[in-house]
Amino acid sequence: MKLLLCRTMDCLDGLARLMIVSDLDHTMVDHHDSENTSLLRFNALWESLYRHDSLLVFSTGRSPTLYKQLRKEKPMLTPDITIMSVGSEITYGNLMVPDNGWVDLLNQNWDKSVILEETSKFPQLTAQAATEQRPHKISYYVDKEHAQEVIRSLSDAFQRRGLDVKIIYSGGMDLDILPQGAGKGQALAYLLSKFKAESKLPVNTLVCGDSGNDAELFSIPDVYGVMVSNAQEELLQWHAENAKDNKKIIHATQRCAAGIIEAIGHFGLGPNASPRDGLDLLSCKTDNSTPANIVVNFFIAYERWLRAEVEKSESFIQSLKGILVSTSSIHQFLQFI
C-alpha cells in the first residue's frame, strides 16, 4: 500500500492542494446531457489548473465492468484512485492496481455464503447482474415500498447469524450488502489515514454526491461536501437529519459536474473558471500560462474551429499557430509532455 501511495503522489511536488472525491452517475456524469457540457467543463478545468498538484478520486457504486463501460460511453478523465462497488474495491491509476490491504481488511467477519442463504428467503429481492456480484458486495433490486421492511428483517437475520454487515439502499431500487468496514465513506477514511501516515494528507478534500450511497462521504470529518442540485431525496433527507448545521456541506444550485465546479468556488478551494467558459483565443495571454493551460486552450480553440463555432479568419489561424510556435510555448509544451 505504501508503494502504491508513493506512486500516486509521484506527480506532485508536495501535498495535494485539493483532492476531489466524486460519485459518477448523476454527479460527475450527467446522463441527461447528451453534449456532456458540464463534464467537459470540469475536465478542462482539472487538466489546465489542478492535474499537476491535486488528486482526482472517482467513488462509484459501479462494478469494475460497468465502470469501464461508462468510460467508453463518456469523456471521463483517468482518476488517480478509483473506489468501486460501493466502496468495497480500491484501485490505483490507469492500470487499476488493487489495494490488497483493503481486501484483507474486508475479509474479516465476512461470509458470503451465509448472506446468500439469508437473502434467498426474501422474494422481494431480485438479484442484480452477475457482474455486480463482487467479492465484498452482494447486490439486489427491491421496490421502494418494500425496502425498509426487507432491510429491517435482513438486519435481524444477519445479527442472529453473527454477521457484522452493512446494508445500503440507494436510487429507490438498489440494495447492496457489504462488510461493515466497507462503503464509500470507510474507503475514503482508509485512504486519508494512509495519506496521513505518509505525511501526505491533502490540504483540502471535496466530496461530491447525489444519492444515498454517497451519504457516508459527507460524514468524514474535516472534508468539504457538495450535494449537486439534482441530488435525490434520500441524500437530502439524510443531510437534513444528520448534517444540516455543517457549513462545509452545500446543496449546489447547478447539476452534476457544474455543481462540483460551483462548490470549488463557494469554498474557495481554488480557481473555478473553466477554459471552456468563454475562451477568447485572440486575446489570450500565453506568456504567463502554465504548459497545461496552453495545451488545453489550444485544443478547445481548435475544437471550436472544427465545429464552426468561431470565425475562420486569418487572425484566428495565426493565433492558433502562435501558441505552438513561440519559443517559450514550445519549451513549455515539451516539458509538459
mmCIF file of C-alpha atoms in Angstrom:
data_model
loop_
_atom_site.group_PDB
_atom_site.id
_atom_site.type_symbol
_atom_site.label_atom_id
_atom_site.label_comp_id
_atom_site.label_asym_id
_atom_site.label_seq_id
_atom_site.Cartn_x
_atom_site.Cartn_y
_atom_site.Cartn_z
ATOM 1 C CA MET A 1 0.000 0.000 0.000
ATOM 2 C CA LYS A 2 2.840 2.383 0.848
ATOM 3 C CA LEU A 3 4.373 1.888 -2.602
ATOM 4 C CA LEU A 4 1.030 2.492 -4.314
ATOM 5 C CA LEU A 5 0.524 5.742 -2.413
ATOM 6 C CA CYS A 6 4.019 6.872 -3.304
ATOM 7 C CA ARG A 7 3.335 6.230 -6.986
ATOM 8 C CA THR A 8 0.054 8.106 -6.745
ATOM 9 C CA MET A 9 1.870 11.110 -5.270
ATOM 10 C CA ASP A 10 4.876 10.934 -7.621
ATOM 11 C CA CYS A 11 3.452 13.590 -9.950
ATOM 12 C CA LEU A 12 3.121 16.096 -7.086
ATOM 13 C CA ASP A 13 5.911 18.285 -5.737
ATOM 14 C CA GLY A 14 4.353 18.383 -2.281
ATOM 15 C CA LEU A 15 0.989 17.796 -0.640
ATOM 16 C CA ALA A 16 -2.037 17.677 -2.912
ATOM 17 C CA ARG A 17 -3.661 21.120 -2.623
ATOM 18 C CA LEU A 18 -7.048 19.572 -3.426
ATOM 19 C CA MET A 19 -8.411 16.044 -3.573
ATOM 20 C CA ILE A 20 -11.813 15.705 -5.216
ATOM 21 C CA VAL A 21 -13.721 12.521 -4.381
ATOM 22 C CA SER A 22 -16.737 12.259 -6.651
ATOM 23 C CA ASP A 23 -19.519 9.846 -7.376
ATOM 24 C CA LEU A 24 -20.021 9.271 -11.105
ATOM 25 C CA ASP A 25 -23.619 8.643 -12.214
ATOM 26 C CA HIS A 26 -25.697 11.834 -11.874
ATOM 27 C CA THR A 27 -22.839 13.564 -10.048
ATOM 28 C CA MET A 28 -19.749 13.836 -12.210
ATOM 29 C CA VAL A 29 -21.633 12.414 -15.199
ATOM 30 C CA ASP A 30 -24.951 13.936 -16.263
ATOM 31 C CA HIS A 31 -26.878 11.289 -18.196
ATOM 32 C CA HIS A 32 -29.426 13.915 -19.248
ATOM 33 C CA ASP A 33 -26.751 15.968 -21.025
ATOM 34 C CA SER A 34 -26.025 14.376 -24.406
ATOM 35 C CA GLU A 35 -23.377 17.032 -25.132
ATOM 36 C CA ASN A 36 -21.563 16.334 -21.831
ATOM 37 C CA THR A 37 -21.257 20.081 -21.372
ATOM 38 C CA SER A 38 -20.640 20.205 -17.619
ATOM 39 C CA LEU A 39 -18.355 17.160 -17.674
ATOM 40 C CA LEU A 40 -16.184 18.704 -20.382
ATOM 41 C CA ARG A 41 -16.095 21.980 -18.437
ATOM 42 C CA PHE A 42 -14.823 20.120 -15.382
ATOM 43 C CA ASN A 43 -12.300 18.137 -17.441
ATOM 44 C CA ALA A 44 -10.814 21.310 -18.919
ATOM 45 C CA LEU A 45 -10.656 22.988 -15.504
ATOM 46 C CA TRP A 46 -8.970 19.984 -13.911
ATOM 47 C CA GLU A 47 -6.458 19.360 -16.687
ATOM 48 C CA SER A 48 -5.430 23.006 -17.006
ATOM 49 C CA LEU A 49 -5.284 24.054 -13.350
ATOM 50 C CA TYR A 50 -5.334 21.061 -10.999
ATOM 51 C CA ARG A 51 -3.837 17.925 -12.522
ATOM 52 C CA HIS A 52 -0.251 18.922 -11.677
ATOM 53 C CA ASP A 53 -0.785 19.404 -7.940
ATOM 54 C CA SER A 54 -4.080 17.732 -6.974
ATOM 55 C CA LEU A 55 -5.713 14.306 -6.838
ATOM 56 C CA LEU A 56 -8.877 13.066 -8.537
ATOM 57 C CA VAL A 57 -10.754 10.140 -6.999
ATOM 58 C CA PHE A 58 -13.856 8.524 -8.513
ATOM 59 C CA SER A 59 -16.102 6.816 -5.957
ATOM 60 C CA THR A 60 -18.833 4.805 -7.641
ATOM 61 C CA GLY A 61 -21.360 2.115 -6.916
ATOM 62 C CA ARG A 62 -20.471 0.567 -10.266
ATOM 63 C CA SER A 63 -18.513 -2.652 -10.515
ATOM 64 C CA PRO A 64 -15.244 -2.606 -12.500
ATOM 65 C CA THR A 65 -17.147 -3.965 -15.504
ATOM 66 C CA LEU A 66 -19.772 -1.211 -15.524
ATOM 67 C CA TYR A 67 -17.180 1.426 -14.636
ATOM 68 C CA LYS A 68 -15.114 0.530 -17.699
ATOM 69 C CA GLN A 69 -18.289 0.570 -19.800
ATOM 70 C CA LEU A 70 -19.072 4.115 -18.626
ATOM 71 C CA ARG A 71 -15.560 5.226 -19.551
ATOM 72 C CA LYS A 72 -16.238 4.081 -23.116
ATOM 73 C CA GLU A 73 -19.526 5.994 -23.234
ATOM 74 C CA LYS A 74 -18.496 9.293 -21.646
ATOM 75 C CA PRO A 75 -15.425 11.572 -21.983
ATOM 76 C CA MET A 76 -14.155 10.903 -18.468
ATOM 77 C CA LEU A 77 -10.700 11.693 -17.133
ATOM 78 C CA THR A 78 -8.460 8.969 -15.752
ATOM 79 C CA PRO A 79 -8.535 9.343 -11.960
ATOM 80 C CA ASP A 80 -5.582 8.840 -9.649
ATOM 81 C CA ILE A 81 -7.639 6.491 -7.471
ATOM 82 C CA THR A 82 -10.864 4.600 -8.178
ATOM 83 C CA ILE A 83 -13.241 3.416 -5.450
ATOM 84 C CA MET A 84 -15.772 0.971 -6.905
ATOM 85 C CA SER A 85 -18.568 -1.389 -5.921
ATOM 86 C CA VAL A 86 -19.957 0.988 -3.266
ATOM 87 C CA GLY A 87 -16.610 1.321 -1.527
ATOM 88 C CA SER A 88 -15.650 -2.355 -1.477
ATOM 89 C CA GLU A 89 -12.829 -2.075 -4.047
ATOM 90 C CA ILE A 90 -9.955 0.418 -4.273
ATOM 91 C CA THR A 91 -7.575 0.626 -7.237
ATOM 92 C CA TYR A 92 -4.812 2.969 -8.378
ATOM 93 C CA GLY A 93 -4.008 4.652 -11.670
ATOM 94 C CA ASN A 94 -4.835 3.763 -15.243
ATOM 95 C CA LEU A 95 -3.858 0.122 -14.661
ATOM 96 C CA MET A 96 -6.330 -0.072 -11.758
ATOM 97 C CA VAL A 97 -3.897 -1.832 -9.429
ATOM 98 C CA PRO A 98 -5.911 -3.225 -6.483
ATOM 99 C CA ASP A 99 -5.242 -2.329 -2.855
ATOM 100 C CA ASN A 100 -4.612 -5.698 -1.218
ATOM 101 C CA GLY A 101 -4.540 -4.167 2.251
ATOM 102 C CA TRP A 102 -8.152 -3.079 1.788
ATOM 103 C CA VAL A 103 -9.081 -6.587 0.628
ATOM 104 C CA ASP A 104 -7.537 -8.145 3.748
ATOM 105 C CA LEU A 105 -9.404 -5.703 5.952
ATOM 106 C CA LEU A 106 -12.775 -6.508 4.379
ATOM 107 C CA ASN A 107 -12.253 -10.259 4.618
ATOM 108 C CA GLN A 108 -12.657 -10.061 8.391
ATOM 109 C CA ASN A 109 -16.019 -11.446 9.576
ATOM 110 C CA TRP A 110 -17.400 -11.702 6.026
ATOM 111 C CA ASP A 111 -19.197 -14.896 4.972
ATOM 112 C CA LYS A 112 -20.796 -14.566 1.566
ATOM 113 C CA SER A 113 -22.464 -17.999 1.670
ATOM 114 C CA VAL A 114 -24.445 -17.160 4.811
ATOM 115 C CA ILE A 115 -25.591 -13.857 3.319
ATOM 116 C CA LEU A 116 -26.803 -15.574 0.155
ATOM 117 C CA GLU A 117 -28.631 -18.151 2.262
ATOM 118 C CA GLU A 118 -30.498 -15.454 4.196
ATOM 119 C CA THR A 119 -31.335 -13.241 1.213
ATOM 120 C CA SER A 120 -32.792 -16.232 -0.647
ATOM 121 C CA LYS A 121 -35.654 -16.171 1.880
ATOM 122 C CA PHE A 122 -36.921 -12.814 0.584
ATOM 123 C CA PRO A 123 -38.942 -12.997 -2.654
ATOM 124 C CA GLN A 124 -38.991 -9.175 -2.764
ATOM 125 C CA LEU A 125 -35.298 -9.230 -3.688
ATOM 126 C CA THR A 126 -34.180 -9.612 -7.299
ATOM 127 C CA ALA A 127 -30.504 -10.297 -7.836
ATOM 128 C CA GLN A 128 -28.627 -7.796 -9.958
ATOM 129 C CA ALA A 129 -26.467 -8.927 -12.891
ATOM 130 C CA ALA A 130 -23.594 -11.326 -12.269
ATOM 131 C CA THR A 131 -21.073 -8.549 -12.961
ATOM 132 C CA GLU A 132 -22.453 -6.663 -9.933
ATOM 133 C CA GLN A 133 -21.877 -9.537 -7.512
ATOM 134 C CA ARG A 134 -18.391 -8.809 -6.196
ATOM 135 C CA PRO A 135 -16.132 -10.473 -3.593
ATOM 136 C CA HIS A 136 -17.292 -7.983 -0.943
ATOM 137 C CA LYS A 137 -20.607 -6.807 -2.390
ATOM 138 C CA ILE A 138 -23.892 -8.627 -2.972
ATOM 139 C CA SER A 139 -26.470 -6.578 -4.860
ATOM 140 C CA TYR A 140 -30.230 -6.756 -5.395
ATOM 141 C CA TYR A 141 -33.148 -4.706 -6.647
ATOM 142 C CA VAL A 142 -36.088 -4.099 -4.333
ATOM 143 C CA ASP A 143 -39.153 -1.898 -4.759
ATOM 144 C CA LYS A 144 -39.183 1.223 -2.641
ATOM 145 C CA GLU A 145 -42.429 0.193 -0.948
ATOM 146 C CA HIS A 146 -40.811 -2.998 0.394
ATOM 147 C CA ALA A 147 -37.302 -1.685 1.024
ATOM 148 C CA GLN A 148 -37.497 -0.652 4.685
ATOM 149 C CA GLU A 149 -39.293 -3.828 5.757
ATOM 150 C CA VAL A 150 -36.760 -6.006 3.937
ATOM 151 C CA ILE A 151 -33.817 -4.080 5.379
ATOM 152 C CA ARG A 152 -35.117 -4.447 8.953
ATOM 153 C CA SER A 153 -35.741 -8.156 8.547
ATOM 154 C CA LEU A 154 -32.389 -8.781 6.902
ATOM 155 C CA SER A 155 -30.568 -6.855 9.625
ATOM 156 C CA ASP A 156 -32.216 -9.041 12.290
ATOM 157 C CA ALA A 157 -31.350 -12.197 10.375
ATOM 158 C CA PHE A 158 -27.698 -11.245 9.941
ATOM 159 C CA GLN A 159 -27.443 -10.316 13.602
ATOM 160 C CA ARG A 160 -28.793 -13.720 14.618
ATOM 161 C CA ARG A 161 -26.173 -15.353 12.406
ATOM 162 C CA GLY A 162 -23.375 -13.314 13.957
ATOM 163 C CA LEU A 163 -22.555 -11.340 10.825
ATOM 164 C CA ASP A 164 -21.497 -7.707 11.075
ATOM 165 C CA VAL A 165 -22.580 -6.401 7.671
ATOM 166 C CA LYS A 166 -23.854 -3.168 6.181
ATOM 167 C CA ILE A 167 -26.993 -2.735 4.066
ATOM 168 C CA ILE A 168 -27.122 0.303 1.776
ATOM 169 C CA TYR A 169 -30.247 1.330 -0.136
ATOM 170 C CA SER A 170 -29.976 3.961 -2.859
ATOM 171 C CA GLY A 171 -31.601 5.193 -6.038
ATOM 172 C CA GLY A 172 -35.004 3.989 -4.896
ATOM 173 C CA MET A 173 -34.194 0.444 -6.040
ATOM 174 C CA ASP A 174 -30.599 -0.688 -5.360
ATOM 175 C CA LEU A 175 -29.853 -2.713 -2.233
ATOM 176 C CA ASP A 176 -26.194 -3.552 -1.560
ATOM 177 C CA ILE A 177 -24.852 -5.768 1.206
ATOM 178 C CA LEU A 178 -21.240 -5.131 2.226
ATOM 179 C CA PRO A 179 -18.864 -5.887 5.077
ATOM 180 C CA GLN A 180 -19.424 -3.425 7.933
ATOM 181 C CA GLY A 181 -15.985 -1.957 7.240
ATOM 182 C CA ALA A 182 -16.785 -1.242 3.582
ATOM 183 C CA GLY A 183 -18.612 1.671 1.993
ATOM 184 C CA LYS A 184 -17.671 4.861 0.230
ATOM 185 C CA GLY A 185 -17.056 6.693 3.490
ATOM 186 C CA GLN A 186 -14.905 3.963 5.020
ATOM 187 C CA ALA A 187 -12.883 3.640 1.820
ATOM 188 C CA LEU A 188 -12.170 7.375 1.888
ATOM 189 C CA ALA A 189 -11.312 7.275 5.607
ATOM 190 C CA TYR A 190 -8.916 4.406 4.880
ATOM 191 C CA LEU A 191 -7.192 6.392 2.135
ATOM 192 C CA LEU A 192 -6.940 9.514 4.278
ATOM 193 C CA SER A 193 -5.388 7.522 7.129
ATOM 194 C CA LYS A 194 -2.797 6.113 4.744
ATOM 195 C CA PHE A 195 -2.001 9.552 3.350
ATOM 196 C CA LYS A 196 -1.656 10.867 6.894
ATOM 197 C CA ALA A 197 0.683 8.029 7.847
ATOM 198 C CA GLU A 198 2.914 9.017 4.935
ATOM 199 C CA SER A 199 2.661 12.728 5.842
ATOM 200 C CA LYS A 200 0.897 13.305 2.518
ATOM 201 C CA LEU A 201 -2.576 14.307 3.673
ATOM 202 C CA PRO A 202 -4.178 16.592 1.040
ATOM 203 C CA VAL A 203 -4.589 20.218 2.079
ATOM 204 C CA ASN A 204 -8.317 20.120 1.231
ATOM 205 C CA THR A 205 -10.737 17.352 0.286
ATOM 206 C CA LEU A 206 -14.054 17.908 -1.501
ATOM 207 C CA VAL A 207 -16.583 15.066 -1.642
ATOM 208 C CA CYS A 208 -19.400 15.112 -4.209
ATOM 209 C CA GLY A 209 -22.549 13.026 -4.478
ATOM 210 C CA ASP A 210 -26.231 12.735 -5.320
ATOM 211 C CA SER A 211 -27.684 9.589 -3.725
ATOM 212 C CA GLY A 212 -27.987 7.561 -0.532
ATOM 213 C CA ASN A 213 -24.815 5.569 -1.035
ATOM 214 C CA ASP A 214 -22.873 8.854 -1.042
ATOM 215 C CA ALA A 215 -24.063 9.883 2.437
ATOM 216 C CA GLU A 216 -21.077 8.272 4.155
ATOM 217 C CA LEU A 217 -18.703 10.534 2.221
ATOM 218 C CA PHE A 218 -20.245 13.581 3.904
ATOM 219 C CA SER A 219 -19.723 12.035 7.354
ATOM 220 C CA ILE A 220 -15.916 12.103 7.109
ATOM 221 C CA PRO A 221 -14.531 14.798 9.447
ATOM 222 C CA ASP A 222 -12.896 17.925 8.027
ATOM 223 C CA VAL A 223 -13.926 17.427 4.395
ATOM 224 C CA TYR A 224 -15.933 19.827 2.265
ATOM 225 C CA GLY A 225 -19.016 18.419 0.564
ATOM 226 C CA VAL A 226 -21.363 19.233 -2.276
ATOM 227 C CA MET A 227 -24.722 17.649 -2.974
ATOM 228 C CA VAL A 228 -25.371 18.521 -6.608
ATOM 229 C CA SER A 229 -28.656 20.305 -7.384
ATOM 230 C CA ASN A 230 -30.183 17.099 -8.774
ATOM 231 C CA ALA A 231 -29.433 15.145 -5.580
ATOM 232 C CA GLN A 232 -32.046 12.537 -4.697
ATOM 233 C CA GLU A 233 -34.441 12.964 -1.809
ATOM 234 C CA GLU A 234 -32.767 10.169 0.179
ATOM 235 C CA LEU A 235 -29.498 12.149 0.369
ATOM 236 C CA LEU A 236 -31.235 15.454 1.097
ATOM 237 C CA GLN A 237 -33.184 13.776 3.888
ATOM 238 C CA TRP A 238 -30.003 12.308 5.354
ATOM 239 C CA HIS A 239 -28.437 15.771 5.299
ATOM 240 C CA ALA A 240 -31.456 17.344 6.989
ATOM 241 C CA GLU A 241 -31.362 14.727 9.749
ATOM 242 C CA ASN A 242 -27.615 14.489 10.261
ATOM 243 C CA ALA A 243 -25.671 17.461 8.907
ATOM 244 C CA LYS A 244 -27.943 20.456 8.356
ATOM 245 C CA ASP A 245 -25.717 22.680 10.545
ATOM 246 C CA ASN A 246 -22.493 21.656 8.836
ATOM 247 C CA LYS A 247 -21.419 24.727 6.868
ATOM 248 C CA LYS A 248 -18.854 22.665 4.992
ATOM 249 C CA ILE A 249 -21.652 20.909 3.088
ATOM 250 C CA ILE A 250 -23.732 22.707 0.470
ATOM 251 C CA HIS A 251 -26.592 21.855 -1.848
ATOM 252 C CA ALA A 252 -25.415 23.264 -5.166
ATOM 253 C CA THR A 253 -27.649 25.274 -7.462
ATOM 254 C CA GLN A 254 -26.236 23.530 -10.535
ATOM 255 C CA ARG A 255 -26.418 19.977 -11.795
ATOM 256 C CA CYS A 256 -23.696 17.330 -11.749
ATOM 257 C CA ALA A 257 -20.159 18.433 -12.643
ATOM 258 C CA ALA A 258 -21.283 22.072 -12.854
ATOM 259 C CA GLY A 259 -22.274 21.781 -9.193
ATOM 260 C CA ILE A 260 -18.789 20.485 -8.363
ATOM 261 C CA ILE A 261 -17.240 23.496 -10.096
ATOM 262 C CA GLU A 262 -19.649 25.716 -8.162
ATOM 263 C CA ALA A 263 -18.507 24.157 -4.862
ATOM 264 C CA ILE A 264 -14.824 24.732 -5.638
ATOM 265 C CA GLY A 265 -15.567 28.435 -5.922
ATOM 266 C CA HIS A 266 -18.003 28.544 -2.994
ATOM 267 C CA PHE A 267 -15.463 27.106 -0.554
ATOM 268 C CA GLY A 268 -12.518 28.995 -2.037
ATOM 269 C CA LEU A 269 -10.628 25.783 -2.790
ATOM 270 C CA GLY A 270 -9.055 27.210 -5.936
ATOM 271 C CA PRO A 271 -9.958 28.767 -9.290
ATOM 272 C CA ASN A 272 -13.215 27.535 -10.804
ATOM 273 C CA ALA A 273 -13.310 29.316 -14.171
ATOM 274 C CA SER A 274 -13.030 26.560 -16.755
ATOM 275 C CA PRO A 275 -11.176 27.259 -20.023
ATOM 276 C CA ARG A 276 -14.454 26.262 -21.690
ATOM 277 C CA ASP A 277 -16.215 29.224 -20.094
ATOM 278 C CA GLY A 278 -15.914 31.680 -22.985
ATOM 279 C CA LEU A 279 -12.379 31.204 -24.253
ATOM 280 C CA ASP A 280 -11.257 34.161 -26.388
ATOM 281 C CA LEU A 281 -8.101 32.894 -28.030
ATOM 282 C CA LEU A 282 -7.356 36.141 -29.816
ATOM 283 C CA SER A 283 -6.985 37.970 -26.512
ATOM 284 C CA CYS A 284 -5.424 35.069 -24.627
ATOM 285 C CA LYS A 285 -2.112 35.927 -22.974
ATOM 286 C CA THR A 286 0.109 32.839 -23.099
ATOM 287 C CA ASP A 287 3.300 34.273 -21.603
ATOM 288 C CA ASN A 288 2.161 33.611 -18.046
ATOM 289 C CA SER A 289 0.195 30.462 -18.805
ATOM 290 C CA THR A 290 1.170 27.058 -17.485
ATOM 291 C CA PRO A 291 2.004 24.313 -20.008
ATOM 292 C CA ALA A 292 -1.294 22.631 -19.172
ATOM 293 C CA ASN A 293 -3.200 25.862 -19.822
ATOM 294 C CA ILE A 294 -1.528 26.240 -23.199
ATOM 295 C CA VAL A 295 -2.372 22.710 -24.318
ATOM 296 C CA VAL A 296 -5.974 22.768 -23.041
ATOM 297 C CA ASN A 297 -6.722 26.192 -24.510
ATOM 298 C CA PHE A 298 -5.255 25.208 -27.860
ATOM 299 C CA PHE A 299 -7.351 22.071 -28.205
ATOM 300 C CA ILE A 300 -10.542 23.799 -27.058
ATOM 301 C CA ALA A 301 -9.999 26.561 -29.606
ATOM 302 C CA TYR A 302 -9.159 24.048 -32.328
ATOM 303 C CA GLU A 303 -12.271 22.020 -31.491
ATOM 304 C CA ARG A 304 -14.448 25.139 -31.747
ATOM 305 C CA TRP A 305 -12.908 25.991 -35.078
ATOM 306 C CA LEU A 306 -13.583 22.477 -36.434
ATOM 307 C CA ARG A 307 -17.206 22.764 -35.303
ATOM 308 C CA ALA A 308 -17.532 26.164 -36.973
ATOM 309 C CA GLU A 309 -18.242 27.832 -33.648
ATOM 310 C CA VAL A 310 -15.671 30.561 -34.349
ATOM 311 C CA GLU A 311 -14.980 32.597 -37.437
ATOM 312 C CA LYS A 312 -12.444 31.020 -39.764
ATOM 313 C CA SER A 313 -10.322 34.135 -40.063
ATOM 314 C CA GLU A 314 -6.634 34.545 -40.811
ATOM 315 C CA SER A 315 -6.055 36.220 -37.465
ATOM 316 C CA PHE A 316 -7.624 33.246 -35.648
ATOM 317 C CA ILE A 317 -5.435 30.732 -37.526
ATOM 318 C CA GLN A 318 -2.335 32.795 -36.780
ATOM 319 C CA SER A 319 -3.280 32.884 -33.098
ATOM 320 C CA LEU A 320 -3.528 29.093 -33.051
ATOM 321 C CA LYS A 321 -0.151 28.784 -34.696
ATOM 322 C CA GLY A 322 1.325 31.397 -32.413
ATOM 323 C CA ILE A 323 0.537 29.372 -29.317
ATOM 324 C CA LEU A 324 2.565 26.402 -30.515
ATOM 325 C CA VAL A 325 5.370 28.045 -32.476
ATOM 326 C CA SER A 326 6.529 30.590 -29.914
ATOM 327 C CA THR A 327 9.849 29.557 -28.414
ATOM 328 C CA SER A 328 8.658 29.762 -24.822
ATOM 329 C CA SER A 329 5.483 27.793 -25.516
ATOM 330 C CA ILE A 330 7.309 25.015 -27.381
ATOM 331 C CA HIS A 331 9.742 24.708 -24.499
ATOM 332 C CA GLN A 332 6.859 24.538 -22.007
ATOM 333 C CA PHE A 333 4.925 22.085 -24.156
ATOM 334 C CA LEU A 334 7.889 19.710 -24.452
ATOM 335 C CA GLN A 335 8.339 19.809 -20.687
ATOM 336 C CA PHE A 336 4.637 19.167 -20.190
ATOM 337 C CA ILE A 337 4.588 16.021 -22.349
#
